[in-house]
Amino acid sequence: MTGALLLMIGALVLSRKLSDMVSGTAIMSDHTVDVVIDAGHGGSDPGKVGINEVKEKDLNLAIAARVEALLEKRNISCKMTRTGDEGVSGDGEQSKIADMKARVQMINDLKPKLAVSIHQNSYPQEEVKGAQVFYFKHSKGGEAAALLMQTALKTLDESNHREAKANDTYYLLKKTEPPTIIVECGFLTNPEEAEKLAGEEYQNQVAEAIVSGIEVCLGKEEKKN
Ligand SMILES: [Zn+2]
């Protein structure tokens, strides 16, 4: 009896190991990196300009760079679409469409488990504020990631009742194959939020929240290896 039981357990362990190996190989070949971080705008495209004159492109890059550093510490592999104040298409004559296409191409080539595009929002009414996540309406993976990320961002402000929102027109969301979300960290038209976003302390807090959202999306807690 005991021998048969041991054999059964042995077979079970072996089959588990095999399936781990197979799925491990599949993951290796499918994804070259865990995450792509896209700092929106850059170069001749400033994005939104805040009530305090701060440019969206600069905030996006500052937060993206912090996210990258934190991911590295947690052993989550990451690629940035840009690391300096420039458009992504790289040619001198920067056009918005070439820039967007280059970002999409990069994400589709790298095949990350998740792509996170970092932006700042604006609205005609000053009082509107709060971080919000967008996903492509027809992407189940994007939707799931957006819901998890929105929850993670709530730690920045418990009074933020914004919910992850579906979208079917944003070029980046429509054209990327891996699950992609846009994180609008805050409103540059809200004086208080614009001021906070311009400061390093809050940029760090936003980056921490985004990284904890990414960890949940990647199921880091379950892996434990
Ligand atoms: Zn933007």
Tab-separated table of C-alpha atoms and ligand atoms in Angstrom:
chain	number	residue	atom	x	y	z
A	1	MET	CA	0.000	0.000	0.000
A	2	THR	CA	2.660	2.476	1.070
A	3	GLY	CA	4.817	1.680	-1.973
A	4	ALA	CA	1.908	2.238	-4.357
A	5	LEU	CA	1.033	5.470	-2.609
A	6	LEU	CA	4.619	6.688	-2.883
A	7	LEU	CA	4.656	5.817	-6.550
A	8	MET	CA	1.446	7.765	-7.075
A	9	ILE	CA	2.855	10.778	-5.275
A	10	GLY	CA	6.053	10.447	-7.288
A	11	ALA	CA	4.137	10.394	-10.555
A	12	LEU	CA	2.104	13.365	-9.424
A	13	VAL	CA	5.211	15.385	-8.546
A	14	LEU	CA	6.808	14.483	-11.858
A	15	SER	CA	3.776	15.514	-13.883
A	16	ARG	CA	3.573	18.779	-11.922
A	17	LYS	CA	7.241	19.428	-12.695
A	18	LEU	CA	6.707	18.706	-16.372
A	19	SER	CA	3.731	21.014	-16.621
A	20	ASP	CA	5.718	23.719	-14.805
A	21	MET	CA	8.542	23.263	-17.283
A	22	VAL	CA	6.204	23.440	-20.227
A	23	SER	CA	4.394	26.506	-18.978
A	24	GLY	CA	7.750	28.011	-17.981
A	25	THR	CA	9.037	27.601	-21.512
A	26	ALA	CA	5.835	29.029	-22.921
A	27	ILE	CA	6.196	32.122	-20.750
A	28	MET	CA	9.848	32.529	-21.739
A	29	SER	CA	9.125	32.409	-25.422
A	30	ASP	CA	5.982	34.544	-25.315
A	31	HIS	CA	7.192	37.451	-23.229
A	32	THR	CA	10.549	39.138	-23.594
A	33	VAL	CA	9.761	41.400	-20.616
A	34	ASP	CA	7.161	41.469	-17.848
A	35	VAL	CA	6.091	45.057	-18.343
A	36	VAL	CA	6.444	47.934	-20.801
A	37	ILE	CA	6.189	51.381	-19.237
A	38	ASP	CA	5.191	54.106	-21.651
A	39	ALA	CA	5.728	57.703	-20.570
A	40	GLY	CA	3.173	59.588	-22.668
A	41	HIS	CA	4.150	62.467	-25.006
A	42	GLY	CA	7.706	63.924	-25.042
A	43	GLY	CA	9.883	66.103	-27.249
A	44	SER	CA	7.843	68.607	-29.226
A	45	ASP	CA	4.619	67.177	-27.762
A	46	PRO	CA	4.226	68.482	-24.188
A	47	GLY	CA	0.845	66.845	-23.617
A	48	LYS	CA	-1.325	68.888	-21.246
A	49	VAL	CA	0.095	71.961	-19.598
A	50	GLY	CA	-0.895	72.326	-15.974
A	51	ILE	CA	-2.515	75.242	-14.209
A	52	ASN	CA	0.928	75.598	-12.551
A	53	GLU	CA	2.666	75.509	-15.984
A	54	VAL	CA	4.046	72.022	-15.357
A	55	LYS	CA	4.165	69.933	-18.543
A	56	GLU	CA	2.506	66.549	-18.716
A	57	LYS	CA	5.426	65.012	-20.676
A	58	ASP	CA	7.817	65.807	-17.800
A	59	LEU	CA	5.556	64.393	-15.090
A	60	ASN	CA	4.894	61.260	-17.141
A	61	LEU	CA	8.615	60.635	-17.518
A	62	ALA	CA	9.416	61.408	-13.864
A	63	ILE	CA	6.774	58.950	-12.646
A	64	ALA	CA	7.683	56.334	-15.288
A	65	ALA	CA	11.366	56.455	-14.277
A	66	ARG	CA	10.407	55.907	-10.630
A	67	VAL	CA	8.175	52.996	-11.613
A	68	GLU	CA	11.057	51.473	-13.590
A	69	ALA	CA	13.433	51.741	-10.610
A	70	LEU	CA	10.911	50.159	-8.250
A	71	LEU	CA	10.177	47.311	-10.668
A	72	GLU	CA	13.890	46.597	-10.960
A	73	LYS	CA	14.147	46.284	-7.164
A	74	ARG	CA	11.318	43.770	-7.225
A	75	ASN	CA	12.901	41.732	-10.034
A	76	ILE	CA	10.130	42.539	-12.491
A	77	SER	CA	11.657	43.043	-15.924
A	78	CYS	CA	10.660	46.255	-17.620
A	79	LYS	CA	11.270	48.282	-20.775
A	80	MET	CA	10.542	51.979	-21.214
A	81	THR	CA	9.268	53.370	-24.518
A	82	ARG	CA	11.312	56.522	-23.841
A	83	THR	CA	13.839	57.500	-21.195
A	84	GLY	CA	14.472	61.104	-22.227
A	85	ASP	CA	12.544	64.151	-23.379
A	86	GLU	CA	11.924	62.971	-26.901
A	87	GLY	CA	9.273	61.407	-29.072
A	88	VAL	CA	9.479	57.670	-29.636
A	89	SER	CA	9.630	57.622	-33.450
A	90	GLY	CA	13.143	59.039	-33.199
A	91	ASP	CA	13.181	60.895	-36.525
A	92	GLY	CA	13.844	64.621	-36.327
A	93	GLU	CA	10.522	65.480	-37.896
A	94	GLN	CA	8.324	64.301	-35.038
A	95	SER	CA	4.736	63.601	-35.944
A	96	LYS	CA	2.084	62.512	-33.510
A	97	ILE	CA	1.001	59.540	-35.613
A	98	ALA	CA	4.564	58.246	-36.193
A	99	ASP	CA	5.153	58.588	-32.459
A	100	MET	CA	2.037	56.621	-31.561
A	101	LYS	CA	2.812	53.944	-34.156
A	102	ALA	CA	6.338	53.518	-32.778
A	103	ARG	CA	4.995	53.057	-29.245
A	104	VAL	CA	2.485	50.455	-30.424
A	105	GLN	CA	5.154	48.660	-32.473
A	106	MET	CA	7.477	48.514	-29.496
A	107	ILE	CA	4.797	47.056	-27.234
A	108	ASN	CA	3.714	44.510	-29.838
A	109	ASP	CA	7.322	43.464	-30.499
A	110	LEU	CA	8.233	43.130	-26.818
A	111	LYS	CA	5.064	41.165	-26.007
A	112	PRO	CA	4.999	42.086	-22.308
A	113	LYS	CA	2.504	40.542	-19.921
A	114	LEU	CA	1.249	44.082	-19.352
A	115	ALA	CA	1.821	47.539	-20.837
A	116	VAL	CA	1.209	50.616	-18.697
A	117	SER	CA	0.997	54.018	-20.345
A	118	ILE	CA	1.397	56.942	-17.953
A	119	HIS	CA	-0.475	60.208	-18.535
A	120	GLN	CA	-2.022	63.180	-16.742
A	121	ASN	CA	-5.582	64.324	-17.190
A	122	SER	CA	-7.345	67.667	-17.590
A	123	TYR	CA	-10.896	68.971	-17.417
A	124	PRO	CA	-12.629	72.315	-17.922
A	125	GLN	CA	-13.757	72.410	-14.277
A	126	GLU	CA	-10.938	72.935	-11.791
A	127	GLU	CA	-12.471	70.897	-8.982
A	128	VAL	CA	-12.357	67.632	-10.941
A	129	LYS	CA	-9.517	65.414	-9.698
A	130	GLY	CA	-8.415	61.841	-9.012
A	131	ALA	CA	-6.443	59.092	-10.715
A	132	GLN	CA	-8.259	56.981	-13.318
A	133	VAL	CA	-7.365	53.942	-15.406
A	134	PHE	CA	-8.531	53.288	-18.983
A	135	TYR	CA	-8.622	50.037	-20.932
A	136	PHE	CA	-9.669	48.896	-24.394
A	137	LYS	CA	-13.342	47.988	-24.364
A	138	HIS	CA	-12.756	44.683	-26.180
A	139	SER	CA	-9.764	43.464	-24.133
A	140	LYS	CA	-10.602	41.148	-21.244
A	141	GLY	CA	-6.976	41.220	-20.074
A	142	GLY	CA	-6.898	45.001	-20.250
A	143	GLU	CA	-10.136	45.266	-18.312
A	144	ALA	CA	-8.948	42.917	-15.560
A	145	ALA	CA	-5.664	44.828	-15.237
A	146	ALA	CA	-7.453	48.179	-15.188
A	147	LEU	CA	-9.771	47.114	-12.362
A	148	LEU	CA	-6.797	45.914	-10.275
A	149	MET	CA	-4.782	49.055	-11.031
A	150	GLN	CA	-7.690	51.361	-10.152
A	151	THR	CA	-7.955	49.614	-6.768
A	152	ALA	CA	-4.206	50.041	-6.202
A	153	LEU	CA	-4.457	53.766	-7.015
A	154	LYS	CA	-7.155	54.230	-4.415
A	155	THR	CA	-4.442	54.043	-1.742
A	156	LEU	CA	-3.358	57.520	-2.928
A	157	ASP	CA	-6.717	59.025	-2.009
A	158	GLU	CA	-9.494	57.054	-0.339
A	159	SER	CA	-12.012	59.695	-1.424
A	160	ASN	CA	-11.272	58.993	-5.097
A	161	HIS	CA	-14.368	57.177	-6.334
A	162	ARG	CA	-13.350	57.026	-9.980
A	163	GLU	CA	-13.678	53.660	-11.630
A	164	ALA	CA	-11.670	51.991	-14.381
A	165	LYS	CA	-13.182	53.093	-17.676
A	166	ALA	CA	-13.592	51.316	-21.009
A	167	ASN	CA	-12.551	53.131	-24.166
A	168	ASP	CA	-12.636	52.110	-27.811
A	169	THR	CA	-11.026	55.064	-29.551
A	170	TYR	CA	-7.536	55.579	-28.024
A	171	TYR	CA	-5.000	54.491	-30.633
A	172	LEU	CA	-2.595	52.896	-28.157
A	173	LEU	CA	-5.331	50.849	-26.500
A	174	LYS	CA	-6.818	49.776	-29.815
A	175	LYS	CA	-3.628	48.759	-31.592
A	176	THR	CA	-1.600	47.010	-28.895
A	177	GLU	CA	-1.885	43.227	-28.670
A	178	PRO	CA	-0.747	42.657	-25.034
A	179	PRO	CA	-3.090	43.852	-22.255
A	180	THR	CA	-2.572	47.611	-22.100
A	181	ILE	CA	-3.835	50.211	-19.662
A	182	ILE	CA	-3.567	53.980	-19.525
A	183	VAL	CA	-3.042	55.419	-16.059
A	184	GLU	CA	-4.139	59.036	-15.807
A	185	CYS	CA	-2.388	59.867	-12.537
A	186	GLY	CA	-4.287	63.069	-11.833
A	187	PHE	CA	-5.755	66.290	-13.213
A	188	LEU	CA	-3.361	69.089	-14.118
A	189	THR	CA	-6.368	71.429	-14.162
A	190	ASN	CA	-6.925	70.885	-10.423
A	191	PRO	CA	-4.572	73.303	-8.589
A	192	GLU	CA	-4.074	71.036	-5.584
A	193	GLU	CA	-3.429	67.865	-7.601
A	194	ALA	CA	-1.196	69.647	-10.129
A	195	GLU	CA	0.929	70.977	-7.264
A	196	LYS	CA	1.204	67.562	-5.629
A	197	LEU	CA	2.095	65.880	-8.928
A	198	ALA	CA	4.906	68.370	-9.488
A	199	GLY	CA	6.577	67.275	-6.235
A	200	GLU	CA	8.927	64.325	-5.845
A	201	GLU	CA	7.213	62.986	-2.744
A	202	TYR	CA	3.871	62.510	-4.453
A	203	GLN	CA	5.528	61.245	-7.642
A	204	ASN	CA	7.073	58.514	-5.500
A	205	GLN	CA	3.732	57.679	-3.929
A	206	VAL	CA	2.078	57.450	-7.343
A	207	ALA	CA	4.913	55.233	-8.605
A	208	GLU	CA	4.594	52.961	-5.544
A	209	ALA	CA	0.863	52.627	-6.134
A	210	ILE	CA	1.365	51.825	-9.828
A	211	VAL	CA	4.002	49.205	-8.992
A	212	SER	CA	1.799	47.544	-6.392
A	213	GLY	CA	-0.947	47.465	-9.028
A	214	ILE	CA	1.461	45.864	-11.516
A	215	GLU	CA	2.475	43.252	-8.930
A	216	VAL	CA	-1.136	42.265	-8.376
A	217	CYS	CA	-1.718	42.150	-12.147
A	218	LEU	CA	1.241	39.814	-12.614
A	219	GLY	CA	0.112	37.624	-9.739
A	220	LYS	CA	3.445	38.071	-7.978
A	221	GLU	CA	2.087	37.020	-4.610
A	222	GLU	CA	1.081	33.615	-5.904
A	223	LYS	CA	4.428	32.807	-7.558
A	224	LYS	CA	6.643	32.969	-4.448
A	225	ASN	CA	9.687	31.405	-6.140
B	1	ZN	ZN	-1.485	62.456	-22.162
